[in-house]
Every structure is written in structure tokens, then in C-alpha cells.
Amino acid sequence: MTPMFIQIQRWMMHTKLWRFVGFASAIVGLLCYALSSSFNHLFGNWNFMKIFLYTVFSFIICLIILFARTWQHSSSLRFKAHSAFLVLTITSVYSFFSDKVMNGKPDAYSLISCVAFAVMSLSLSRQIQCGFEVDLMYFYLGCLIVQLMKIKLSLAVIGIGFSYSLIILRSSFLSVEEIGYSEPEDENSVVIEINSQKQLANTDIAGTMEQLKTCLNTLEKKTLNLVEMLLKHVNEYDDSELMLPSVNFMIDELPSELINQLHETAKLMASAGFEKEFANVYISCRRKCLEECLISKVFGSQKINIKNKHQRVKYVDNVIKRWITASEIALKILFPFEQRLCDDVFSGFTSSATRFKEVFHGATLQLLNLVDAVADGSPSIWRLFKMVAIFETLHYLIPKLQFCPDSMVNETAVTVQNRLGEAISDLFMKLNYLIFRVPAAKQVAPPDGRHHPMTVQIMSYVASACRSRRTLEPILQKYPKVNNRLVFNASFVEHVEWIMDTLRRKMTAKSKDYEDFALRYLYMMNNRRYIEATIKRWDLDTVFSDVWFAKFQAIFQEELEFYQRNSWNKVMEILKLDNIDCMAPNDNVTAELLKEKLKLFNKHFEETYRAQSTWSVYDKKLREEIIRSVGNRLLPVYGIFIGKFRDCLGIHANQYVEYGMFEIQDRLNNLFLESNIDESSEFR
């Protein structure tokens, strides 16, 4: 009986309960008084003006009852004095006119209104201390006794008994307040002093509470030790895919006696009426432990500072990887562990889901706050891919949060995911402009014609975007960019091809840094071959359409043609015979002309060879392709010329021929030997 009595007493002390009782009593009292004979005798029959005034008066009374607690804290002593005087005056005037005009017996409505107004006054006395509420209760109790006596003298016993009950109940409020009861104003309060030490001694709650704290402290230490073990395991996979153990390893490592002791303590305190106190202590300790594990140890920061925008951007850039790790550990290890723990401790007598919600609430919101900061960050290229990585983790996290009934966390997670998706879509649509603002884009074309550093950097971004295609494509569809009420919903492939076309135009502009037209086209071929190698290296073939690839290859062949036309074709132009016939009468003139052509060819061939031997090509395959293309054109033309030359000069021809066919081929094979070819290199 003692626990039940304590629980009833606790309920009776809650101001929310008395606010409801007072409001209900005021409604009943005002309605019954409006229908009573007392109102009819004092104010006459109802009319529109009386209804309006009585409605306004009733509305004011109800507001006073509902919000008495609010203006109680701001009331001064002078206000209390004036309010007490006003109530005294009104009740005195009412008593005078009531006694003067009412000679008959009161009806039931009058009696009910007196009872309701007395209870309303009692509820006011529980909520506020303005000095008039107790006197008002005494006034209505007196009216009740007098009205009962007018009906029948013996009925005064009922009125006196009812009045005595309310007065004793009022005095019990004061006695409980004197021994130190305080209503909990914060849900995070750990222990509520509810009764005197004599009452607590009956169930030994004070000793049980100390035992509970000891168990929770032991549990916290063991949890932190297990997290330390987990972090050592995680650090072993720092540069590879994170491999986490099963959640059972934490449960299995905890002593079963410790969990059983917590469960038995919970049952004991719940049976004694202290279930809420136990839950408050448990939630406070486990919430602190979870935040210590997740935020301080796993994430590596005491607080996630997102106030200063500049510091926030720099901070976020440095902690993205740790956030992803912390989120995975929370989802796969810590949250399931805490849920299992709640299920075991609160099994059989309360909702563990509600308790778990309060445990994991704070840590989860801190992680979501960081994602919100990332979405607000300044636009940058690599931030896009970090945001995509976070979006993927968050996309995996949100369904896992459905096991928790905390609607605030779920709604916050969805809101943050949407803001992040919009930021990713907006940033990806700006990628075509951002990637060409990198420092490498300001560099001039390399003097040896090798591929430009900008091409390396741009292709690294394109490859990263393509590897994230599975995530980016749904984001672009769900969060299309809207500008001036126009929706831009270009597909992922279209946008990537747009970037590649822009890169081609940038490379063409850079090629104009070269005065030698042949070097311009060699430079373009180097960049194009690097792009092709990157696409193959990262299996990006499916990203680009067949039309794009066909156009890409066609342009490469054009560039190879222009390269030859502006270098080796000029050399071959010298070897044109122009219908020279060695059997003509002027053989001496023809011989001299051929000697001059051969001499001029030797000079230009050597100059071209020496210049291009210092140029670079991207890889061995491109080098062989260029040499083969040049040889297929040059060698036949040179062979025909040397044949004609030998026909004209006869045995004297050898002394003028500097390069034989094999020597020409050998020279061509030695082109681009100074290139730094690295077929295994990858972009950085």
C-alpha cells in the first residue's frame, strides 16, 4: 500500500493535473451558475447583452485558470495585495445582494456551482500564491454550507464534511512542500526527492539508487574499454575498406551478472513507484556514455563547432572521413548495442524503445549537425565528392533510424539529406565552371608537347564523378537545379560530355602557345590519348555514348593528319620530281636539280628529326602509331626519289646519298626518345 500511496501523492502534487482540474471545475461552475436560480434572482432573465458579457467574463476566468502559473512568477507584492482586495470586495458585494434577494431554497445548479468554484479555488491555491485563492475557496465552501442548511438543516453535515476534506487536502500540499518535494522541471533531472527519509526507508530506495549508480558507472567503464578495443581494430583498416565486427562482441564481453543486476534494480524501483526515477538515471548515464564513445573517442572531437563559417568549412574538410567512420560504427555497433541493452534492462515492465530513443537522441543530432554544416559549405570540387560520400552514408543510415520512435531525429535526418542532395545537385551543375578554375588551368602548355597538367586534374575529377554515378544520377533526378523558375535537368552523361567538350576547347586554346603547328597537334594528341587511357583505366566506357567515342576517334585522326601535314609533309614536298625525266637531253640540268633537292631534303629531314626527338608523347603505343604513320608516307616517297636519283647519276649517286632507306627508318624509330614514358602512371 505504501508505494501506491506515494504514487497517488506524487500525482496530487503535479500542477498540470490541478490546472486541468481547475479548468474543468471553472467550466462546470460557470455553466451551472448560468442555469441556477441564484443567477436569475440576482440578474433577471437572459438577454443578448447578458449572454455576451457573461461569455467574456467566463473566457477571462478560464484564461486565468490555464495561465495562472505564468503570471504568478511576475506578480509583485502590490499586485497580490490589490488582487486580494478586489476579490474581498467582489465576494462581499455578492454576499450582500445574494442574502437580500434570495429567500427561497437554492436549486441543484446553485449547489453544483458552489462545489465547482470551491474546487477551482483549490486548484488556484496549488498553482499560485497570491493571497486570495484560499479565501475564495473558504467563501464558496461557506456558501455551500449555508445553501444546504436552507434546504434542510441536517444537510449541513455534508457541506461541513466536504469543506473539511478540501481544507485537509490543501494543508497536505503545504506539509509535502515543507519536507522538500520539488516538481521536476527538466526531463534530464536524475533524482527527484519525493518524500521524507522515513518514507524512503520503507523500500530502501536511497540505497537502491546508490547501487544503481555504481552499476551504471561500472557499465560505462566497460563500454569505454570495449570502444577502445573497437578503435584499435578500425585503425588496422585505416587505408582500406572498413571491416567492423559483429555487434554481439560488445554484448558478449559484458558480464551477464551486471545486466541482470540492472534489470532486477529496474523491477524493484518500478514496483516501488520509482520507475521514472530509474529511467532518468539510466538514460542520463547511457546518453553521456554514448556521446563520449561516439563523439569524443570515435569521431575524435569533444564538440562539433559549426558557429564560425570559415572555421566550419576548414573543420568539415578535415573530418569527413572520421564522420563516415563514426556513422558506420554508430549504425552497426553502438546503436544496436544500446538497443539490446535497453531491451535487457527494461524487459517485461516498460517500453525499451522509448528509453533507447532518449539515449541515442543527442549523439545522432550532433552527427546530423555536421552534415548540415557540409551542405552550407563553400563550393569546391573535392567537396562535391566528400558530400557524395556523406550522402551515401546518410542514405544507408536513414532506414536504420526507422527502428527508433524518435520522430525528431528521423525528420531531421530526412531534412538534412534533402538539403545535402540539393547542395550536391547545385554543385555538380557548377562543376563545368569550377574544375577549370584549378591552378593547373592557368599553366601554359608544356614546351615538349606532353599532355597538360590541367588535363590530368580535370580527368581525375571526371573519373571521381563517374565512379559516383550510381549516387549522382538519382540525386540529379530528385533534386533538379532550379534557376529563375527554370528547371535544369540535364542527365549525368550529358553533363560529363559537356565537361569533356569544354576540356577539348580549353586544350585547343592552350595549343596556340606553340608557334610550331606540328607541335600543336602533337600536344592535342597527347592530351587525347591521356583522356582515352584514363577512361579505359577506370572502366568509364559505359558513361560516354558511342557517338561521343566515334567523334573522339575521328578528331584524333584529324589531329594526326594535321601533325604530318605541318611537319613531314613539308619534308616530302621537297622530294616531288615534277615530271623530271632523266633521259631528257639536258641530263646535266636534271642531275643538278636532283642533287639540290636531295641536299635540301637532307637538311630539312635532319632539322625536323632533331626538333621532334626532343618532343614527348604520352605512351609507347602513341609513339609507335605516329612513327608508323610517318614511315608509311615518307619511306615510299623517299624510295621513289632515290631510285630516280640513281637512274640519273648512275654510279656517282652513292656519294650524294646521305640516308639510305634503313637509315631513314632508324631515324624515325629514334623520335621522341627523350619522353618520360610511364605506362603504369595514374592521375593523382
Short mmCIF file of N, CA and C in Angstrom, two decimals, residues 509-608:
data_model
loop_
_atom_site.label_atom_id
_atom_site.label_comp_id
_atom_site.label_asym_id
_atom_site.label_seq_id
_atom_site.Cartn_x
_atom_site.Cartn_y
_atom_site.Cartn_z
N ALA A 509 42.74 25.98 -77.07
CA ALA A 509 43.22 27.33 -76.78
C ALA A 509 44.65 27.29 -76.26
N LYS A 510 44.97 26.30 -75.41
CA LYS A 510 46.33 26.19 -74.88
C LYS A 510 47.33 25.86 -75.99
N SER A 511 46.88 25.11 -76.99
CA SER A 511 47.80 24.70 -78.06
C SER A 511 48.34 25.89 -78.84
N LYS A 512 47.65 27.00 -78.78
CA LYS A 512 48.11 28.20 -79.50
C LYS A 512 49.34 28.83 -78.86
N ASP A 513 49.75 28.29 -77.71
CA ASP A 513 51.01 28.75 -77.12
C ASP A 513 52.21 28.32 -77.96
N TYR A 514 52.02 27.31 -78.82
CA TYR A 514 53.12 26.81 -79.66
C TYR A 514 53.13 27.54 -81.00
N GLU A 515 54.31 27.95 -81.43
CA GLU A 515 54.45 28.53 -82.76
C GLU A 515 54.51 27.44 -83.83
N ASP A 516 55.07 26.30 -83.49
CA ASP A 516 55.17 25.17 -84.42
C ASP A 516 53.82 24.47 -84.49
N PHE A 517 53.19 24.48 -85.67
CA PHE A 517 51.87 23.88 -85.82
C PHE A 517 51.91 22.37 -85.58
N ALA A 518 53.02 21.72 -85.96
CA ALA A 518 53.11 20.28 -85.74
C ALA A 518 53.11 19.96 -84.25
N LEU A 519 53.79 20.80 -83.50
CA LEU A 519 53.83 20.59 -82.05
C LEU A 519 52.45 20.82 -81.44
N ARG A 520 51.68 21.74 -82.00
CA ARG A 520 50.32 21.97 -81.51
C ARG A 520 49.49 20.68 -81.58
N TYR A 521 49.57 20.04 -82.75
CA TYR A 521 48.73 18.85 -82.93
C TYR A 521 49.27 17.65 -82.17
N LEU A 522 50.60 17.58 -81.99
CA LEU A 522 51.16 16.53 -81.14
C LEU A 522 50.68 16.70 -79.70
N TYR A 523 50.65 17.94 -79.26
CA TYR A 523 50.15 18.25 -77.91
C TYR A 523 48.69 17.83 -77.76
N MET A 524 47.87 18.11 -78.77
CA MET A 524 46.46 17.71 -78.71
C MET A 524 46.33 16.19 -78.69
N MET A 525 47.16 15.49 -79.49
CA MET A 525 47.11 14.02 -79.48
C MET A 525 47.52 13.46 -78.13
N ASN A 526 48.51 14.05 -77.49
CA ASN A 526 48.94 13.60 -76.17
C ASN A 526 47.81 13.73 -75.15
N ASN A 527 47.13 14.86 -75.17
CA ASN A 527 46.02 15.06 -74.23
C ASN A 527 44.88 14.10 -74.52
N ARG A 528 44.60 13.89 -75.80
CA ARG A 528 43.51 13.00 -76.17
C ARG A 528 43.83 11.55 -75.79
N ARG A 529 45.10 11.15 -75.98
CA ARG A 529 45.47 9.78 -75.62
C ARG A 529 45.45 9.59 -74.09
N TYR A 530 45.80 10.64 -73.35
CA TYR A 530 45.71 10.55 -71.88
C TYR A 530 44.26 10.38 -71.45
N ILE A 531 43.37 11.14 -72.07
CA ILE A 531 41.94 11.02 -71.75
C ILE A 531 41.45 9.60 -72.04
N GLU A 532 41.84 9.07 -73.19
CA GLU A 532 41.42 7.72 -73.57
C GLU A 532 41.95 6.68 -72.59
N ALA A 533 43.22 6.83 -72.18
CA ALA A 533 43.81 5.88 -71.23
C ALA A 533 43.10 5.95 -69.88
N THR A 534 42.73 7.16 -69.45
CA THR A 534 42.03 7.31 -68.17
C THR A 534 40.66 6.64 -68.22
N ILE A 535 39.97 6.81 -69.34
CA ILE A 535 38.65 6.19 -69.49
C ILE A 535 38.75 4.67 -69.40
N LYS A 536 39.79 4.10 -70.03
CA LYS A 536 39.96 2.65 -70.00
C LYS A 536 40.41 2.18 -68.62
N ARG A 537 41.30 2.96 -68.00
CA ARG A 537 41.85 2.56 -66.70
C ARG A 537 40.76 2.44 -65.65
N TRP A 538 39.78 3.34 -65.70
CA TRP A 538 38.73 3.36 -64.68
C TRP A 538 37.41 2.80 -65.19
N ASP A 539 37.45 2.10 -66.34
CA ASP A 539 36.25 1.44 -66.87
C ASP A 539 35.08 2.42 -67.01
N LEU A 540 35.37 3.56 -67.64
CA LEU A 540 34.34 4.58 -67.82
C LEU A 540 33.68 4.51 -69.19
N ASP A 541 33.91 3.41 -69.91
CA ASP A 541 33.41 3.29 -71.27
C ASP A 541 31.89 3.45 -71.34
N THR A 542 31.20 2.93 -70.31
CA THR A 542 29.73 2.95 -70.34
C THR A 542 29.16 4.34 -70.10
N VAL A 543 29.99 5.25 -69.61
CA VAL A 543 29.49 6.60 -69.32
C VAL A 543 29.26 7.38 -70.61
N PHE A 544 30.18 7.21 -71.56
CA PHE A 544 30.13 8.01 -72.79
C PHE A 544 29.39 7.23 -73.88
N SER A 545 28.68 7.97 -74.69
CA SER A 545 27.89 7.34 -75.76
C SER A 545 28.80 6.93 -76.92
N ASP A 546 28.27 6.04 -77.77
CA ASP A 546 29.02 5.61 -78.95
C ASP A 546 29.28 6.78 -79.90
N VAL A 547 28.33 7.69 -79.98
CA VAL A 547 28.50 8.86 -80.84
C VAL A 547 29.67 9.70 -80.36
N TRP A 548 29.76 9.84 -79.03
CA TRP A 548 30.87 10.65 -78.47
C TRP A 548 32.21 9.97 -78.76
N PHE A 549 32.29 8.66 -78.59
CA PHE A 549 33.54 7.95 -78.85
C PHE A 549 33.92 8.03 -80.33
N ALA A 550 32.94 7.90 -81.22
CA ALA A 550 33.23 7.98 -82.66
C ALA A 550 33.78 9.35 -83.02
N LYS A 551 33.17 10.38 -82.46
CA LYS A 551 33.65 11.74 -82.70
C LYS A 551 35.04 11.94 -82.12
N PHE A 552 35.27 11.36 -80.95
CA PHE A 552 36.57 11.46 -80.28
C PHE A 552 37.67 10.86 -81.16
N GLN A 553 37.43 9.66 -81.69
CA GLN A 553 38.42 8.99 -82.53
C GLN A 553 38.62 9.72 -83.86
N ALA A 554 37.54 10.26 -84.40
CA ALA A 554 37.65 10.99 -85.66
C ALA A 554 38.52 12.23 -85.50
N ILE A 555 38.35 12.93 -84.40
CA ILE A 555 39.16 14.14 -84.16
C ILE A 555 40.62 13.76 -83.97
N PHE A 556 40.88 12.63 -83.30
CA PHE A 556 42.27 12.18 -83.13
C PHE A 556 42.92 11.93 -84.49
N GLN A 557 42.21 11.28 -85.40
CA GLN A 557 42.77 11.02 -86.72
C GLN A 557 43.01 12.32 -87.48
N GLU A 558 42.13 13.30 -87.31
CA GLU A 558 42.35 14.60 -87.94
C GLU A 558 43.60 15.27 -87.39
N GLU A 559 43.80 15.17 -86.08
CA GLU A 559 44.98 15.79 -85.47
C GLU A 559 46.26 15.11 -85.94
N LEU A 560 46.21 13.78 -86.10
CA LEU A 560 47.37 13.07 -86.62
C LEU A 560 47.67 13.50 -88.06
N GLU A 561 46.62 13.70 -88.84
CA GLU A 561 46.79 14.16 -90.21
C GLU A 561 47.39 15.56 -90.25
N PHE A 562 46.89 16.45 -89.39
CA PHE A 562 47.40 17.83 -89.36
C PHE A 562 48.85 17.86 -88.87
N TYR A 563 49.18 16.96 -87.94
CA TYR A 563 50.57 16.89 -87.45
C TYR A 563 51.50 16.55 -88.61
N GLN A 564 51.16 15.55 -89.40
CA GLN A 564 52.02 15.16 -90.53
C GLN A 564 52.05 16.25 -91.60
N ARG A 565 50.92 16.85 -91.83
CA ARG A 565 50.85 17.87 -92.87
C ARG A 565 51.74 19.06 -92.55
N ASN A 566 51.87 19.37 -91.26
CA ASN A 566 52.66 20.54 -90.87
C ASN A 566 54.11 20.20 -90.51
N SER A 567 54.52 18.96 -90.68
CA SER A 567 55.92 18.61 -90.41
C SER A 567 56.49 17.75 -91.52
N TRP A 568 56.18 16.48 -91.57
CA TRP A 568 56.78 15.55 -92.51
C TRP A 568 56.26 15.74 -93.94
N ASN A 569 55.07 16.22 -94.10
CA ASN A 569 54.60 16.50 -95.45
C ASN A 569 55.42 17.61 -96.12
N LYS A 570 55.88 18.56 -95.31
CA LYS A 570 56.74 19.61 -95.86
C LYS A 570 58.07 19.05 -96.33
N VAL A 571 58.55 18.06 -95.59
CA VAL A 571 59.80 17.41 -96.00
C VAL A 571 59.58 16.63 -97.28
N MET A 572 58.43 15.94 -97.35
CA MET A 572 58.15 15.13 -98.54
C MET A 572 57.89 15.99 -99.77
N GLU A 573 57.43 17.23 -99.57
CA GLU A 573 57.20 18.11 -100.71
C GLU A 573 58.49 18.35 -101.49
N ILE A 574 59.62 18.33 -100.81
CA ILE A 574 60.91 18.56 -101.46
C ILE A 574 61.21 17.44 -102.44
N LEU A 575 60.74 16.23 -102.15
CA LEU A 575 61.09 15.06 -102.96
C LEU A 575 60.22 14.92 -104.21
N LYS A 576 59.29 15.83 -104.43
CA LYS A 576 58.46 15.73 -105.63
C LYS A 576 59.33 15.91 -106.88
N LEU A 577 59.16 15.05 -107.86
CA LEU A 577 60.01 15.05 -109.06
C LEU A 577 59.49 16.01 -110.13
N ASP A 578 58.24 16.39 -110.06
CA ASP A 578 57.68 17.36 -111.01
C ASP A 578 57.95 16.97 -112.46
N ASN A 579 57.66 15.70 -112.79
CA ASN A 579 57.81 15.18 -114.16
C ASN A 579 59.23 15.26 -114.70
N ILE A 580 60.19 15.14 -113.76
CA ILE A 580 61.59 15.14 -114.19
C ILE A 580 61.89 13.82 -114.87
N ASP A 581 62.49 13.87 -116.06
CA ASP A 581 62.84 12.67 -116.83
C ASP A 581 64.34 12.66 -117.07
N CYS A 582 65.02 11.67 -116.51
CA CYS A 582 66.48 11.60 -116.60
C CYS A 582 66.98 11.29 -118.01
N MET A 583 66.10 10.85 -118.91
CA MET A 583 66.52 10.50 -120.28
C MET A 583 66.42 11.70 -121.22
N ALA A 584 66.04 12.86 -120.66
CA ALA A 584 65.92 14.05 -121.50
C ALA A 584 67.29 14.53 -121.94
N PRO A 585 67.32 15.43 -122.97
CA PRO A 585 68.61 15.90 -123.48
C PRO A 585 69.43 16.65 -122.44
N ASN A 586 68.78 17.44 -121.63
CA ASN A 586 69.50 18.23 -120.63
C ASN A 586 69.71 17.42 -119.36
N ASP A 587 70.42 16.34 -119.45
CA ASP A 587 70.62 15.48 -118.28
C ASP A 587 71.43 16.17 -117.20
N ASN A 588 72.35 17.00 -117.58
CA ASN A 588 73.19 17.68 -116.57
C ASN A 588 72.34 18.61 -115.71
N VAL A 589 71.38 19.26 -116.36
CA VAL A 589 70.49 20.16 -115.60
C VAL A 589 69.62 19.36 -114.65
N THR A 590 69.11 18.25 -115.13
CA THR A 590 68.27 17.39 -114.28
C THR A 590 69.06 16.85 -113.10
N ALA A 591 70.29 16.42 -113.34
CA ALA A 591 71.13 15.87 -112.27
C ALA A 591 71.39 16.92 -111.20
N GLU A 592 71.68 18.14 -111.65
CA GLU A 592 71.95 19.20 -110.67
C GLU A 592 70.70 19.52 -109.85
N LEU A 593 69.55 19.50 -110.53
CA LEU A 593 68.29 19.75 -109.83
C LEU A 593 68.02 18.67 -108.79
N LEU A 594 68.27 17.41 -109.13
CA LEU A 594 68.06 16.31 -108.18
C LEU A 594 69.04 16.40 -107.02
N LYS A 595 70.31 16.77 -107.33
CA LYS A 595 71.29 16.93 -106.26
C LYS A 595 70.83 18.02 -105.27
N GLU A 596 70.29 19.12 -105.82
CA GLU A 596 69.84 20.22 -104.96
C GLU A 596 68.65 19.78 -104.10
N LYS A 597 67.72 19.04 -104.69
CA LYS A 597 66.56 18.54 -103.92
C LYS A 597 67.01 17.60 -102.81
N LEU A 598 67.95 16.70 -103.13
CA LEU A 598 68.41 15.76 -102.11
C LEU A 598 69.12 16.47 -100.98
N LYS A 599 69.92 17.47 -101.33
CA LYS A 599 70.63 18.24 -100.30
C LYS A 599 69.64 18.97 -99.41
N LEU A 600 68.62 19.58 -100.06
CA LEU A 600 67.61 20.29 -99.27
C LEU A 600 66.81 19.34 -98.40
N PHE A 601 66.51 18.14 -98.93
CA PHE A 601 65.79 17.13 -98.13
C PHE A 601 66.61 16.73 -96.91
N ASN A 602 67.90 16.44 -97.12
CA ASN A 602 68.75 16.02 -96.00
C ASN A 602 68.77 17.08 -94.90
N LYS A 603 68.80 18.34 -95.32
CA LYS A 603 68.84 19.43 -94.33
C LYS A 603 67.54 19.48 -93.54
N HIS A 604 66.39 19.51 -94.23
CA HIS A 604 65.10 19.62 -93.53
C HIS A 604 64.77 18.35 -92.74
N PHE A 605 65.15 17.21 -93.27
CA PHE A 605 64.92 15.97 -92.53
C PHE A 605 65.68 15.98 -91.22
N GLU A 606 66.93 16.39 -91.25
CA GLU A 606 67.75 16.42 -90.04
C GLU A 606 67.20 17.44 -89.04
N GLU A 607 66.78 18.62 -89.54
CA GLU A 607 66.22 19.63 -88.64
C GLU A 607 64.93 19.13 -87.98
N THR A 608 64.07 18.53 -88.79
CA THR A 608 62.80 18.01 -88.25
C THR A 608 63.06 16.88 -87.26
#
